[in-house]
PDB file of C-alpha atoms in Angstrom:
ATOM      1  CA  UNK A 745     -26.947 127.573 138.513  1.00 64.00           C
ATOM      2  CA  UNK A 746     -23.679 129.111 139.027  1.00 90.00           C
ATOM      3  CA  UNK A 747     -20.915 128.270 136.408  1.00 96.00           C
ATOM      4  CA  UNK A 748     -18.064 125.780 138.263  1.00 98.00           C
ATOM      5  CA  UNK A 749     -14.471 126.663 137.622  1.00 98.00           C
ATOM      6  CA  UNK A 750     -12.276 123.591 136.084  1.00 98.00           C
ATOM      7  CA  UNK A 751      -8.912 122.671 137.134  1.00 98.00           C
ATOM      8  CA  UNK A 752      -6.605 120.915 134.889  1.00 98.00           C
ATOM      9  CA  UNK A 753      -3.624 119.216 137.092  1.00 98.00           C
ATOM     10  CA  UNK A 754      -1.416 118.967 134.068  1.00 97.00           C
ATOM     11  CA  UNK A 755       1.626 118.760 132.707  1.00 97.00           C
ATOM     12  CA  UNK A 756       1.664 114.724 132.302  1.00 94.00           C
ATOM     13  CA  UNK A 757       2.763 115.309 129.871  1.00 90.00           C
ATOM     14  CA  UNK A 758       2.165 118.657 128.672  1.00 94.00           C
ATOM     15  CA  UNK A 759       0.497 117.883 125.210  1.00 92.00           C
ATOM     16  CA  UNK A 760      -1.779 116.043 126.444  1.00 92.00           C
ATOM     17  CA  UNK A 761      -2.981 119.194 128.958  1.00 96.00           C
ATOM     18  CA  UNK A 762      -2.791 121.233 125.944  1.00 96.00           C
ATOM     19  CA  UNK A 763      -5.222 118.334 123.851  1.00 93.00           C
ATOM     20  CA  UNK A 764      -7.802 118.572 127.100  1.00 96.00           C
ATOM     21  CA  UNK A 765      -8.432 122.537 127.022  1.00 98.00           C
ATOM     22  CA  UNK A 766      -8.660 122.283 123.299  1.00 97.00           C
ATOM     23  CA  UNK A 767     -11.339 119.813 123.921  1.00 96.00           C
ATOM     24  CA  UNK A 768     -12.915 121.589 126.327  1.00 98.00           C
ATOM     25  CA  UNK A 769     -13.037 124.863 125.072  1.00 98.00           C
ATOM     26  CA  UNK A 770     -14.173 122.589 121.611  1.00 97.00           C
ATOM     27  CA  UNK A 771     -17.155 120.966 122.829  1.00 98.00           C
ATOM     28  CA  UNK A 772     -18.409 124.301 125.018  1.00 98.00           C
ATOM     29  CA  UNK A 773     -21.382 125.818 123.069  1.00 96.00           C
ATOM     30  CA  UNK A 774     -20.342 129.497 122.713  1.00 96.00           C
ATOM     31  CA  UNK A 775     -21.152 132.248 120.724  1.00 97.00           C
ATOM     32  CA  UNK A 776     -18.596 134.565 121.956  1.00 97.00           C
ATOM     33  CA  UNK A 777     -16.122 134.453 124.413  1.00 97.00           C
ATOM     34  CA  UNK A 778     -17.714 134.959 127.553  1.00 96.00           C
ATOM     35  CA  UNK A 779     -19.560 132.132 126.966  1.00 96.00           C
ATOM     36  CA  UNK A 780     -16.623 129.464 127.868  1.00 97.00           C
ATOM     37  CA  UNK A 781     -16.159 128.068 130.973  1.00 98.00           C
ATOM     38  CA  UNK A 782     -13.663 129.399 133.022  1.00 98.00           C
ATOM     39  CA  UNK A 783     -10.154 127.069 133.234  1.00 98.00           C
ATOM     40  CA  UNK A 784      -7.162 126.953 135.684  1.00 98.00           C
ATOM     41  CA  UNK A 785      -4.417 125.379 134.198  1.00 98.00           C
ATOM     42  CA  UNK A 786      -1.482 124.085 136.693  1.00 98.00           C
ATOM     43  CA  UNK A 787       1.090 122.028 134.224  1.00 97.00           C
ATOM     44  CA  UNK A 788       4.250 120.917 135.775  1.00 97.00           C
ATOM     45  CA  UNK A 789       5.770 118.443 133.771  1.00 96.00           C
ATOM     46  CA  UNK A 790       8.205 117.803 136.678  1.00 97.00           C
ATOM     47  CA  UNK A 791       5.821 116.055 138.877  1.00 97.00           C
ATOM     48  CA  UNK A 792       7.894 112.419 138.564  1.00 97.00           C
ATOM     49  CA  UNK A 793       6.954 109.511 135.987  1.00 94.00           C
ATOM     50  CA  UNK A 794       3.966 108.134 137.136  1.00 95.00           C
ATOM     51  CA  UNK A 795       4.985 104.483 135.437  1.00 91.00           C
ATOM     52  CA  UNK A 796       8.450 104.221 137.344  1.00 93.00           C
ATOM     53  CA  UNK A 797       6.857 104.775 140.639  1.00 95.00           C
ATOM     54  CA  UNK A 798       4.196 102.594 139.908  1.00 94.00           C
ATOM     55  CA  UNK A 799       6.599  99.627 138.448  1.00 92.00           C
ATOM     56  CA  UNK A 800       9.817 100.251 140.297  1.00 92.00           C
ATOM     57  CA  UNK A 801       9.268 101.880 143.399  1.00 90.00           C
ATOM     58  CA  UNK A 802      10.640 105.200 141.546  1.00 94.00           C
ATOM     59  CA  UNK A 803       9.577 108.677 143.320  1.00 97.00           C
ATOM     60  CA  UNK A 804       6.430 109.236 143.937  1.00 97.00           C
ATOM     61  CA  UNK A 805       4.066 112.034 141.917  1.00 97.00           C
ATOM     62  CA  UNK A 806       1.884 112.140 144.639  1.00 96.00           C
ATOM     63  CA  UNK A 807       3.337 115.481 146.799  1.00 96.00           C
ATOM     64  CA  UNK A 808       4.020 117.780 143.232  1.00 97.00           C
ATOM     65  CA  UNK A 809       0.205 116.650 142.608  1.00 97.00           C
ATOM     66  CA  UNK A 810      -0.871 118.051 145.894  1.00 96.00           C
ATOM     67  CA  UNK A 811       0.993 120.769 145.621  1.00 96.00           C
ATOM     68  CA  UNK A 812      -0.933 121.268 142.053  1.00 97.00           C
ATOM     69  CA  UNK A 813      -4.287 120.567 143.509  1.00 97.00           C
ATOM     70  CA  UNK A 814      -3.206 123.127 146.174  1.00 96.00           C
ATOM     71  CA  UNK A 815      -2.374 125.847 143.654  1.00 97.00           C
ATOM     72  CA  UNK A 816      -5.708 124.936 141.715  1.00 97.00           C
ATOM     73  CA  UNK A 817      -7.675 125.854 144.743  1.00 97.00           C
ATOM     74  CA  UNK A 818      -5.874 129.205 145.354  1.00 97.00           C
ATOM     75  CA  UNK A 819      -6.582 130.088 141.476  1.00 98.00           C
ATOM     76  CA  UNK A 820     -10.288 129.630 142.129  1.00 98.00           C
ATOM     77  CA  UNK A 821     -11.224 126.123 140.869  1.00 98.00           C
ATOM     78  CA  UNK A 822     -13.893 124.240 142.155  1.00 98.00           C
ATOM     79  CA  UNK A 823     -13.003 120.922 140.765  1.00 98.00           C
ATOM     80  CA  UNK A 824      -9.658 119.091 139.553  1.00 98.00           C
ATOM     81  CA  UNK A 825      -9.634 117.080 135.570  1.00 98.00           C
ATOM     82  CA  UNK A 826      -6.118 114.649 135.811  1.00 98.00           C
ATOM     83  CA  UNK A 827      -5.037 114.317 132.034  1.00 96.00           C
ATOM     84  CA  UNK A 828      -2.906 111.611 132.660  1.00 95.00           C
ATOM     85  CA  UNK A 829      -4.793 108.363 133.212  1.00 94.00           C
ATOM     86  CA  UNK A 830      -1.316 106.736 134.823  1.00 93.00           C
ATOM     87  CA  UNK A 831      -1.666 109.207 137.653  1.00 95.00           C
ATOM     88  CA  UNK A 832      -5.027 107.669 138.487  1.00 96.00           C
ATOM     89  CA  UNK A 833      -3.360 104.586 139.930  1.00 95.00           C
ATOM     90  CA  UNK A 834      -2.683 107.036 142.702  1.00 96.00           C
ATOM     91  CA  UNK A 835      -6.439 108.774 142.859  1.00 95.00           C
ATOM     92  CA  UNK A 836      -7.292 107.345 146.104  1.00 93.00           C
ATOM     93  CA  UNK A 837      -4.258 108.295 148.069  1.00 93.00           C
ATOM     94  CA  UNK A 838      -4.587 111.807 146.413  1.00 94.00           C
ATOM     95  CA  UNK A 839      -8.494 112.391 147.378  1.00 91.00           C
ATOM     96  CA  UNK A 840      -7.584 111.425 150.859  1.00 90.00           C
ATOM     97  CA  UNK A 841      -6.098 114.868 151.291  1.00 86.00           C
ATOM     98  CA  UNK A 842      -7.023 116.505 148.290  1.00 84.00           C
ATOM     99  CA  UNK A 843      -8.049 120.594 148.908  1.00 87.00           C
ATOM    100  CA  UNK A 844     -10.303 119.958 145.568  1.00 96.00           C
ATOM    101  CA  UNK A 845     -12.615 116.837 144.571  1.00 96.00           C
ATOM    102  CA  UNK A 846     -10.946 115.245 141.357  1.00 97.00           C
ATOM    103  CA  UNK A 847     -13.066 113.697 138.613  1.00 97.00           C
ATOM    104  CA  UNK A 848     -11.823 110.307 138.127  1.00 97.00           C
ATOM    105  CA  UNK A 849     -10.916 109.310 134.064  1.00 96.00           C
ATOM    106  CA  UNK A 850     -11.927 105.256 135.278  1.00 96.00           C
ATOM    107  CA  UNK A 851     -15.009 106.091 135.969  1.00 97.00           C
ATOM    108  CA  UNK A 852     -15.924 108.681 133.137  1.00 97.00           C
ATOM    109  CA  UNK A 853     -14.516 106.014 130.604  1.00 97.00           C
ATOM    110  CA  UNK A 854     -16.664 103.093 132.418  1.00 97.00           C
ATOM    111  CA  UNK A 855     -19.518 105.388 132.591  1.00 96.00           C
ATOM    112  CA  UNK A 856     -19.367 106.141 129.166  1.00 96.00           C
ATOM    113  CA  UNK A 857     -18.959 102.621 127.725  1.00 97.00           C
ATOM    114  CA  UNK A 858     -21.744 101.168 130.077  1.00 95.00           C
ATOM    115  CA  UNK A 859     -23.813 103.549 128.989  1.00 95.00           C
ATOM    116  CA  UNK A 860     -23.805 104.041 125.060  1.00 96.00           C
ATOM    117  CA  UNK A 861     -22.024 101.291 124.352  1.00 96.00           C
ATOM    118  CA  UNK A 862     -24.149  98.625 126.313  1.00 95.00           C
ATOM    119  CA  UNK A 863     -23.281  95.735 123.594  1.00 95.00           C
ATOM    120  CA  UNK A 864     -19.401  96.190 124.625  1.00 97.00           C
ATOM    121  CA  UNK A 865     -18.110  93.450 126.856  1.00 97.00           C
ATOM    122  CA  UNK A 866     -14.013  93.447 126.030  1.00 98.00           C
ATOM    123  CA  UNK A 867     -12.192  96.024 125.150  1.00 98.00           C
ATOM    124  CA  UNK A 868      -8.843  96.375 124.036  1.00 98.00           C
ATOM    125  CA  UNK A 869      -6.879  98.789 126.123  1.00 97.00           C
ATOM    126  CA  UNK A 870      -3.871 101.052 125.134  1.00 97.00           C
ATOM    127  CA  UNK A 871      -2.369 102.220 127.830  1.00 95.00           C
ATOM    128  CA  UNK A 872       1.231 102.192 129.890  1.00 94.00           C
ATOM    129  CA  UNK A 873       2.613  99.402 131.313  1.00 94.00           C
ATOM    130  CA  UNK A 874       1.872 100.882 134.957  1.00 93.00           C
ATOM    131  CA  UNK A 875      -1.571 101.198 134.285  1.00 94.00           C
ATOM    132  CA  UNK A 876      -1.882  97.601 133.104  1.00 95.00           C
ATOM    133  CA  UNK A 877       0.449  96.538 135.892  1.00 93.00           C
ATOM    134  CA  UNK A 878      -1.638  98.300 138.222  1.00 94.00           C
ATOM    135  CA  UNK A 879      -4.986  96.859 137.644  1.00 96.00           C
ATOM    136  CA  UNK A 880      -7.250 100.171 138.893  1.00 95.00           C
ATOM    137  CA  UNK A 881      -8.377 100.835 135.806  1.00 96.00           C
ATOM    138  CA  UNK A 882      -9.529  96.913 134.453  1.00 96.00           C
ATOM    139  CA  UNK A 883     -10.866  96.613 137.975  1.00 97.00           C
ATOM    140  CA  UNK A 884     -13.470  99.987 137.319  1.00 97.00           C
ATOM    141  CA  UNK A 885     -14.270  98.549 133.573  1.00 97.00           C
ATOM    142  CA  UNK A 886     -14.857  95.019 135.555  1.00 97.00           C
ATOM    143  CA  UNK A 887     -17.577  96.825 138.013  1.00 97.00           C
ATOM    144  CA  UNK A 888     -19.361  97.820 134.387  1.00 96.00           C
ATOM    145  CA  UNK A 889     -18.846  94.675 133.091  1.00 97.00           C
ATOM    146  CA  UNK A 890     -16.527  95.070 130.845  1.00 97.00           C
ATOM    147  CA  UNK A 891     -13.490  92.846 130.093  1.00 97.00           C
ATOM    148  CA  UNK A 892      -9.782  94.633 129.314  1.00 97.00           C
ATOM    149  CA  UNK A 893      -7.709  92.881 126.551  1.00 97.00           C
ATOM    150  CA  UNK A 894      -4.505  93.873 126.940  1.00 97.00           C
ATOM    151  CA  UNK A 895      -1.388  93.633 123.846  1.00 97.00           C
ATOM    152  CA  UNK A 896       0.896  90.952 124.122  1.00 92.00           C
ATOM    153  CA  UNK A 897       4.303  91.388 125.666  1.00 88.00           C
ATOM    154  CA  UNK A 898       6.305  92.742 122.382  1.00 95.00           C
ATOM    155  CA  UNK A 899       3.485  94.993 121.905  1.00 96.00           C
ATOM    156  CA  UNK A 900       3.113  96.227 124.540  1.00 96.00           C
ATOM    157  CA  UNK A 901       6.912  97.220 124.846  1.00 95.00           C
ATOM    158  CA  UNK A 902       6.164  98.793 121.358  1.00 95.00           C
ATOM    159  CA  UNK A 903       3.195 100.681 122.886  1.00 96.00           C
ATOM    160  CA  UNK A 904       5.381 101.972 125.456  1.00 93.00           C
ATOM    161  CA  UNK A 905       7.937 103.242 123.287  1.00 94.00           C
ATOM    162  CA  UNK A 906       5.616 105.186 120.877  1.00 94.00           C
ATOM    163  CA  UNK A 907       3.868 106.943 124.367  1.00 93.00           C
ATOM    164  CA  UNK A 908       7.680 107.864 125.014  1.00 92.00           C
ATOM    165  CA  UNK A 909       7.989 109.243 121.135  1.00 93.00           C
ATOM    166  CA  UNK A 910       4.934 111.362 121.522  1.00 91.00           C
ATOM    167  CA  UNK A 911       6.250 112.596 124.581  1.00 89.00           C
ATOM    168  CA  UNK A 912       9.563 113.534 123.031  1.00 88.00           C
ATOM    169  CA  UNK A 913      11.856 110.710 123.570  1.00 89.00           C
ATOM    170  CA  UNK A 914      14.235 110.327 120.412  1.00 88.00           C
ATOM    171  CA  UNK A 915      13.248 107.580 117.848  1.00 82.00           C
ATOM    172  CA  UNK A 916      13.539 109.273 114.487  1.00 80.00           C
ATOM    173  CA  UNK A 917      10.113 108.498 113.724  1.00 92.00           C
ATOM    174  CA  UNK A 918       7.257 110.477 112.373  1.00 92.00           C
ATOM    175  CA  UNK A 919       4.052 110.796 114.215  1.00 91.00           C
ATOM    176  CA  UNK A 920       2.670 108.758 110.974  1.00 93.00           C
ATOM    177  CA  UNK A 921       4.943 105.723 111.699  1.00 94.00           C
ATOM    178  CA  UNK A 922       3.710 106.146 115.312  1.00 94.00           C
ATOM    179  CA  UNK A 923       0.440 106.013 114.081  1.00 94.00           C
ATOM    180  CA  UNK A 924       1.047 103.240 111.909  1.00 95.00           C
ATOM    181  CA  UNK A 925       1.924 101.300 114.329  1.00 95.00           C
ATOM    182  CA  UNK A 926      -0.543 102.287 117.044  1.00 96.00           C
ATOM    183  CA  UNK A 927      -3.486 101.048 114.974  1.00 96.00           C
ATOM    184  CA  UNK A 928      -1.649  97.603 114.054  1.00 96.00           C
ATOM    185  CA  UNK A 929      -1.398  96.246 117.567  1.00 97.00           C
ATOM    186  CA  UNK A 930      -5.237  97.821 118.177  1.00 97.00           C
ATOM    187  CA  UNK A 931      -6.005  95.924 115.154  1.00 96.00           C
ATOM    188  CA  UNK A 932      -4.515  93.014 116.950  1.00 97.00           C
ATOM    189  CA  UNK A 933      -6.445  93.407 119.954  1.00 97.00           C
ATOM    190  CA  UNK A 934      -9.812  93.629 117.488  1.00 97.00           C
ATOM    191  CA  UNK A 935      -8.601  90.308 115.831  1.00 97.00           C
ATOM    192  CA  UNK A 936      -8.762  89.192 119.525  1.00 97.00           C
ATOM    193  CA  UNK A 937     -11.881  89.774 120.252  1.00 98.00           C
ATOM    194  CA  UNK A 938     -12.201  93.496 121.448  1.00 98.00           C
ATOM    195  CA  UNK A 939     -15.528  95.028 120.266  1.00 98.00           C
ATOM    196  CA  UNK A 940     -14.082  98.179 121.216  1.00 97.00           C
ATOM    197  CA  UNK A 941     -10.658 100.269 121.659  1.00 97.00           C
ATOM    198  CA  UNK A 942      -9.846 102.916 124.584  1.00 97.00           C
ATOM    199  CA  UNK A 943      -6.764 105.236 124.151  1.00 95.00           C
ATOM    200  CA  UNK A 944      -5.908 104.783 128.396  1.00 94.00           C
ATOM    201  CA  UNK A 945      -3.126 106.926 127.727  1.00 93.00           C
ATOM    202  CA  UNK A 946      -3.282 110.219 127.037  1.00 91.00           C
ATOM    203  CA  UNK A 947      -0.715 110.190 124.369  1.00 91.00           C
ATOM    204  CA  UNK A 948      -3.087 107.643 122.575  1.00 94.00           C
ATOM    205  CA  UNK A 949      -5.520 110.581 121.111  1.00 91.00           C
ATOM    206  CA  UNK A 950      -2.416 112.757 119.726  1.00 90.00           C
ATOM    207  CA  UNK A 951      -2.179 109.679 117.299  1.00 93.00           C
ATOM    208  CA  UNK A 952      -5.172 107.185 117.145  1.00 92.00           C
ATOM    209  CA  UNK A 953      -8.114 108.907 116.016  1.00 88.00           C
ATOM    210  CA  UNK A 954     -11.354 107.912 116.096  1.00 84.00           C
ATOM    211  CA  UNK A 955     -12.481 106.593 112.411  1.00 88.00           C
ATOM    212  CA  UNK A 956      -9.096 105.041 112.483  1.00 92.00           C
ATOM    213  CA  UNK A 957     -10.281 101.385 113.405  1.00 95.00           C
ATOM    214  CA  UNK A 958     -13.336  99.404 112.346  1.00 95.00           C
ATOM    215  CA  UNK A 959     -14.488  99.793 115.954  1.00 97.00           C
ATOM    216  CA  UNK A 960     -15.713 102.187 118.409  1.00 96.00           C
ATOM    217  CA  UNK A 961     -11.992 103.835 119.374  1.00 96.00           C
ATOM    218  CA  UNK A 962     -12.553 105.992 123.304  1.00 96.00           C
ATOM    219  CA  UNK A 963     -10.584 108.828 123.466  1.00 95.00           C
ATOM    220  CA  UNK A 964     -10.198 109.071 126.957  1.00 94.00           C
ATOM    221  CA  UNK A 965      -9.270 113.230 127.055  1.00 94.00           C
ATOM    222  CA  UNK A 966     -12.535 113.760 124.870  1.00 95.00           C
ATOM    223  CA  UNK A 967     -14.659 111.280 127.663  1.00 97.00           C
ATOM    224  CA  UNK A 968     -12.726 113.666 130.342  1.00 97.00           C
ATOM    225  CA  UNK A 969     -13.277 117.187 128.547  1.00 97.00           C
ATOM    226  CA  UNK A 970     -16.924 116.404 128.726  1.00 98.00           C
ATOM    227  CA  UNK A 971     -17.567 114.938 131.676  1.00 98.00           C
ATOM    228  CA  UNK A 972     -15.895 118.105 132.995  1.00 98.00           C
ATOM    229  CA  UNK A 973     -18.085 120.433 130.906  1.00 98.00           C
ATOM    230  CA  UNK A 974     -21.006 118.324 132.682  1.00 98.00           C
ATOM    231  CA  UNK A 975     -19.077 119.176 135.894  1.00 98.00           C
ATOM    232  CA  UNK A 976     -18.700 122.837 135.735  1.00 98.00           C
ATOM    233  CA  UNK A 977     -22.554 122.852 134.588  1.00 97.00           C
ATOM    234  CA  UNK A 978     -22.897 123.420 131.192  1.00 96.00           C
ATOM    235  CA  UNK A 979     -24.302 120.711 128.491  1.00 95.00           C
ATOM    236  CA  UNK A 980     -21.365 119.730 126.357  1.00 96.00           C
ATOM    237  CA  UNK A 981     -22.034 120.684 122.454  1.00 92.00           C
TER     238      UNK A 981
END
């Protein structure tokens, strides 16, 4: 079977596209390098913020994603990986007239949980505002059967802030504090009844680690990095 070529639309934000490759490139079985899969890489980190569009009617991302998904084609990929799960809200309007079929992050996370993790039935959910808001991704983890708990209003602003942090955004605080505070409101979410925890942002995994929580924690760029391994035909190490 001929070896598929990966496309990362990145750049949202660019960390996080940086966090995917490592992840591919980590769970590829290779003894040298020509046995990695081959990667395109498009990161534009000024494709507009996916949340503001979403919540406030801000520009959309959906043209500078084309236009990625357009120069991911010309580069020779077969496929398109979306490390932002925010831009997902918009997968449907971008596979309408996308030159490339895009793995979807709702459904390798679903997948995944339905799967291995048959005993799971809620699971608390980190993630930005506009993918709470905008419902695609609880609605995919309802078709597995899987409820989303979601952090109360003050923590979720506080989840929203740290995303921004990791991103860049001035705070003053260390990626520890960040941390710190990451794993008390998915502690919360546990106390809540969550048998499980999925980072559905992107940001999530540069701070929550798995081992971090007394529950199964989903690390949604490790789920994606796999799945995309899977994709490009090769069985993920």
């Amino acid at each position: 079977m001929t070896e598929k070529v990966i496309g990362i639309l990145g750049g949202m934000g660019p960390e996080a596209t940086l966090d995917l490759f490592s992840k591919i490139i980590a769970s590829t079985p290779a003894a040298r390098d020509q046995d990695h899969l081959r990667v395109v890489i498009d990161s534009n980190p000024k494709v507009p913020d996916r949340t503001a569009a979403i919540l406030k009617g801000g520009q959309s991302p959906v043209p500078a994603m084309q236009a990625g998904i357009k120069a991911l084609k010309r580069a020779g990929a077969d496929f398109v990986v979306i490390p932002c799960v925010s831009a997902h809200f918009f997968l449907d309007e971008l596979q309408r007239e996308a030159a490339l079929p895009i793995l979807s992050m709702f459904d390798v996370a679903a997948e995944h949980i339905r799967q291995h993790h048959a005993h799971i039935r809620k699971i608390g959910m980190l993630a930005t505002t506009g993918t709470l808001q905008g419902g695609r991704f609880r609605e995919r983890l309802l078709a597995a059967g899987i409820e989303s708990l979601t952090p109360a209003g003050p923590d979720q602003e506080r989840v929203m802030l740290a995303i921004y942090e990791v991103k860049g955004a001035p705070g003053g605080r260390s990626r520890a504090a960040i941390a710190a505070e990451i794993r008390d409101i998915a502690t919360r979410l546990i106390q809540r009844g969550a048998q499980g925890v999925l980072a559905g942002c992107t940001e999530i995994p540069l701070v929550l680690r798995p081992g971090d929580l007394n529950v199964p924690m989903f690390d949604t760029l490790t789920l994606l990095a796999r799945a995309a391994i899977v994709a490009a035909g090769r069985e993920p190490a």
